[in-house]
PDB file of C-alpha atoms in Angstrom:
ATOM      1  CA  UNK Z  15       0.000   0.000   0.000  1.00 64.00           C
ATOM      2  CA  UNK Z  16       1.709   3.274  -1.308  1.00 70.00           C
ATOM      3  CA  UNK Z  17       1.210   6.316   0.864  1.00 83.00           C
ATOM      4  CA  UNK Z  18       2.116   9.599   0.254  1.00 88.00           C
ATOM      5  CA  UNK Z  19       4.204  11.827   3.001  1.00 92.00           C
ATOM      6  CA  UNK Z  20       1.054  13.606   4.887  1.00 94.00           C
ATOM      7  CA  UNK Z  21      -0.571  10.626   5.403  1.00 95.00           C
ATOM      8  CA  UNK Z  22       2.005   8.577   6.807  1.00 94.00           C
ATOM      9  CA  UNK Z  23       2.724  12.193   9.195  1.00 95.00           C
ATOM     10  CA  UNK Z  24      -0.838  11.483   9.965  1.00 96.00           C
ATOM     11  CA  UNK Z  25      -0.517   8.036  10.857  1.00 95.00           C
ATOM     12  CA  UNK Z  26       2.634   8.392  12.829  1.00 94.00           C
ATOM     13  CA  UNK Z  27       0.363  11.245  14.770  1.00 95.00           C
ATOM     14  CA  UNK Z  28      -2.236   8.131  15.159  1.00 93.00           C
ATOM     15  CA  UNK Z  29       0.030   5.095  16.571  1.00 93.00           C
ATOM     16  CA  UNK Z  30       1.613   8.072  18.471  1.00 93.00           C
ATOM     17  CA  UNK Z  31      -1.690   9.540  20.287  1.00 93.00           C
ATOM     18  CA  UNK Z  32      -2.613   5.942  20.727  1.00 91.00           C
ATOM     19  CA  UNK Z  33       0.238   4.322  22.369  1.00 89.00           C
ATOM     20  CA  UNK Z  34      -1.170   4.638  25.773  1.00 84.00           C
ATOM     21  CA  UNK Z  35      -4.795   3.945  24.954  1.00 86.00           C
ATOM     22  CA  UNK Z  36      -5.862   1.877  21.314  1.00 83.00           C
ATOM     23  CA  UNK Z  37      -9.521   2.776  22.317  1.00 84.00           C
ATOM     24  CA  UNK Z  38      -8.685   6.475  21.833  1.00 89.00           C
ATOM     25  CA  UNK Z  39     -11.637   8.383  19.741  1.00 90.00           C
ATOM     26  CA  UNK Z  40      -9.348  10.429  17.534  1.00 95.00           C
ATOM     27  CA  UNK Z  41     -10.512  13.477  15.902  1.00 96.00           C
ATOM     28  CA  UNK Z  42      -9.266  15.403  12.953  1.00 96.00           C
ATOM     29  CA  UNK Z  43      -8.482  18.476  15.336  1.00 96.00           C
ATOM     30  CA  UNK Z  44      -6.813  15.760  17.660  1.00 96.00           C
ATOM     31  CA  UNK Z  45      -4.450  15.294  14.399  1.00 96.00           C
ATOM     32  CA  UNK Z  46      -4.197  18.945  13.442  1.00 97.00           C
ATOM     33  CA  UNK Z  47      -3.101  19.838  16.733  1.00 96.00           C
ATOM     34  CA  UNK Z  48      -0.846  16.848  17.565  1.00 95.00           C
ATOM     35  CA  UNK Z  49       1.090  17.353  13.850  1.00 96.00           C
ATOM     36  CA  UNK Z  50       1.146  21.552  14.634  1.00 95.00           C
ATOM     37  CA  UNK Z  51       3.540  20.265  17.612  1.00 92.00           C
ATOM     38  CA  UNK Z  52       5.743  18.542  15.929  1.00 88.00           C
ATOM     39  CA  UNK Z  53       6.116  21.543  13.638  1.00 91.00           C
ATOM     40  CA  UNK Z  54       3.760  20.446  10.376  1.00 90.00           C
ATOM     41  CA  UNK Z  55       1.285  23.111   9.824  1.00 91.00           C
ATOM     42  CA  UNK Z  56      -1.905  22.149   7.696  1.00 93.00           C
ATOM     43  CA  UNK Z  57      -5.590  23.560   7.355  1.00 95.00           C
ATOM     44  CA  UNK Z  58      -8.205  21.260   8.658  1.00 96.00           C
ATOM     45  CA  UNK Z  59      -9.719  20.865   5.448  1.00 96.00           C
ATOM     46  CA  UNK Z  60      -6.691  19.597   4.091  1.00 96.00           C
ATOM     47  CA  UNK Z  61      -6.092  16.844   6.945  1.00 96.00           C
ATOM     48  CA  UNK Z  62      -9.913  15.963   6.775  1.00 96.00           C
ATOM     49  CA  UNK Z  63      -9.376  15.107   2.714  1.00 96.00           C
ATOM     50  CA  UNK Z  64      -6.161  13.439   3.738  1.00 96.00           C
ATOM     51  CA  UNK Z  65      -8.186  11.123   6.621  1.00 96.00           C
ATOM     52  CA  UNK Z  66     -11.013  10.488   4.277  1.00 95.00           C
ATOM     53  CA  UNK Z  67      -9.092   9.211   2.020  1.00 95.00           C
ATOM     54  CA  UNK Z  68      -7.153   6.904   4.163  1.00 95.00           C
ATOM     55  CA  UNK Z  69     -10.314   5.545   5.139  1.00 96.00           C
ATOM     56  CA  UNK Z  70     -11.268   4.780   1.525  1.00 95.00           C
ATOM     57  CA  UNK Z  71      -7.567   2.754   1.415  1.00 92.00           C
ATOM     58  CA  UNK Z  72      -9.111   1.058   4.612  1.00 93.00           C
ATOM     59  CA  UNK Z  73      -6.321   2.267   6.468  1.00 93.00           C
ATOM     60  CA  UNK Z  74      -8.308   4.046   8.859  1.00 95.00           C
ATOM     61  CA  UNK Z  75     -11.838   3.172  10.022  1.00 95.00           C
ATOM     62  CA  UNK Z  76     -14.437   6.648  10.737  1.00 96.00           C
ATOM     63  CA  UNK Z  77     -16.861   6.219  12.810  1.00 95.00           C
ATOM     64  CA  UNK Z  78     -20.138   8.586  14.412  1.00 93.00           C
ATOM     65  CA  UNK Z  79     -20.425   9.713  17.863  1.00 92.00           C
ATOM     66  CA  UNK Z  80     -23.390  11.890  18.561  1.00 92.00           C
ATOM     67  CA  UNK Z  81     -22.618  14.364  15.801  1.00 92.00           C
ATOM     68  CA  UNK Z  82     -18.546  14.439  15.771  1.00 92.00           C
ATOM     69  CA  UNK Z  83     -17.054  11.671  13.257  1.00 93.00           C
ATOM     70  CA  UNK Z  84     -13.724   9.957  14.863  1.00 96.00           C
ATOM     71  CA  UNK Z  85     -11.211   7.745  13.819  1.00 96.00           C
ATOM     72  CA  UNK Z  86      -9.067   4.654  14.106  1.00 93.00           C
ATOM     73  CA  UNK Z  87      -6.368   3.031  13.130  1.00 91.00           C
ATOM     74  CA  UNK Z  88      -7.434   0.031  11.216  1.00 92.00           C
ATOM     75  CA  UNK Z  89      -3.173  -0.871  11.293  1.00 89.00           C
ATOM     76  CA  UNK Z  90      -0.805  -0.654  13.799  1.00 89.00           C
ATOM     77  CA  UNK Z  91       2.689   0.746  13.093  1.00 90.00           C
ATOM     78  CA  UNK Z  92       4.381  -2.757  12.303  1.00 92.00           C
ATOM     79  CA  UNK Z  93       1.427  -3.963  10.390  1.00 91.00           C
ATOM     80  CA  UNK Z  94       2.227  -1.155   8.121  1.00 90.00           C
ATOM     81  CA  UNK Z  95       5.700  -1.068   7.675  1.00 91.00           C
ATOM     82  CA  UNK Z  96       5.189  -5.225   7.181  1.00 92.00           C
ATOM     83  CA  UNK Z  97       3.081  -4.098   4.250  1.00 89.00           C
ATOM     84  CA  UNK Z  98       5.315  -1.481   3.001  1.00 89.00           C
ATOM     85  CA  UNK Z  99       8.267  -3.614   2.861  1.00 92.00           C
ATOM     86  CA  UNK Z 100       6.013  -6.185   0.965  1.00 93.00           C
ATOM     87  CA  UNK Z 101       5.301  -3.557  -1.508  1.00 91.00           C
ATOM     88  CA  UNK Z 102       8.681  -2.663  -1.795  1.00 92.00           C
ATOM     89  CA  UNK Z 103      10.207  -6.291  -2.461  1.00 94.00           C
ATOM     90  CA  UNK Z 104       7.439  -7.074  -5.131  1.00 95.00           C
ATOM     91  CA  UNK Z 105       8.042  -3.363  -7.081  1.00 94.00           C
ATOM     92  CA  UNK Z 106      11.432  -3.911  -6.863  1.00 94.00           C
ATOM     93  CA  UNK Z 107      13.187  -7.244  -6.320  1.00 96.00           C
ATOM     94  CA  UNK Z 108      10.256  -9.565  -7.848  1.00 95.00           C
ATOM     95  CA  UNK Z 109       8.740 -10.436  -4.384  1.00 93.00           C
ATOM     96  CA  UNK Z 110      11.936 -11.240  -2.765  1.00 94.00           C
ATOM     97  CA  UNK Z 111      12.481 -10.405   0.506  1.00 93.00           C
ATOM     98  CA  UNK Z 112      16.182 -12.330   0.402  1.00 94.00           C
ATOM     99  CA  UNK Z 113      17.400 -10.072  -2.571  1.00 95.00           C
ATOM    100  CA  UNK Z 114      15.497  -6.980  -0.717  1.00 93.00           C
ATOM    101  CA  UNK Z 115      17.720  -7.792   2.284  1.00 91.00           C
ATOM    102  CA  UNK Z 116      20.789  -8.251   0.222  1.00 91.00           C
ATOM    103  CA  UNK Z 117      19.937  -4.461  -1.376  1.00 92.00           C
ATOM    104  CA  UNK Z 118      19.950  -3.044   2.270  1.00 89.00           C
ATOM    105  CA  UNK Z 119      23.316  -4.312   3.483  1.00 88.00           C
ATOM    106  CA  UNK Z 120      25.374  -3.392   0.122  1.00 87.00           C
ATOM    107  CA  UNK Z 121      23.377  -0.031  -0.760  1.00 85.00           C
ATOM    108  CA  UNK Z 122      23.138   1.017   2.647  1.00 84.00           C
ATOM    109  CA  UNK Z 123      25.695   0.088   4.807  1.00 77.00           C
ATOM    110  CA  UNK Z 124      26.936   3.423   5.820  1.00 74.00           C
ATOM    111  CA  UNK Z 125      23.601   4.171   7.592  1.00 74.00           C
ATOM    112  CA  UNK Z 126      23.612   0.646   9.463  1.00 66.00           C
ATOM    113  CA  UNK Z 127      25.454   0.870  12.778  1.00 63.00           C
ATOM    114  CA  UNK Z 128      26.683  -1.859  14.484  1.00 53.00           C
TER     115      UNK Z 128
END
């Protein structure tokens, strides 16, 4: 599942509000104000598109209480990057993971610290 930069900001802002409590009702203001702190400034219109759309990828689940829509994760963090690096290995490297691997450790070797 491809995902553009915003919306993984705005899941990272998800699985980060969440980490002490899954059954958090998260609201698009709860995600406009969380990314504002860590210095990303968008309009709530623009996160709300972003959201809506994640939730047409089934990546987030929206939901009604009263009359204020929330939101949840439908994937955790490692559930994610499992499917990214999936993606990733069949683009690239014809599904496999070995030759994926193999990629990593000669490409990028100066970033991997012992």
């Amino acid at each position: 599942m491809v995902c553009g930069k915003l919306e993984i900001d705005i899941l990272n802002s998800f699985w980060n509000l969440t980490e002490q409590n899954e059954d958090m009702d998260i609201s698009i203001q709860d995600i406009v104000d969380d990314l504002s702190k860590s210095g990303i400034e968008r309009a709530y219109t623009t996160i709300k598109t972003v959201m809506d759309r994640l939730t047409v990828k089934s990546i987030l689940v929206r939901y009604k209480v009263g009359k204020k829509f929330f939101y949840k994760a439908a994937m955790d963090r490692r559930e994610m990057a499992m499917e990214s690096v999936k993606v990733l290995a069949n683009q690239f490297f014809n599904g496999s993971y070995t030759e994926l691997c193999h990629f990593i450790e000669r490409e990028c070797s100066e970033f991997l610290v012992s």
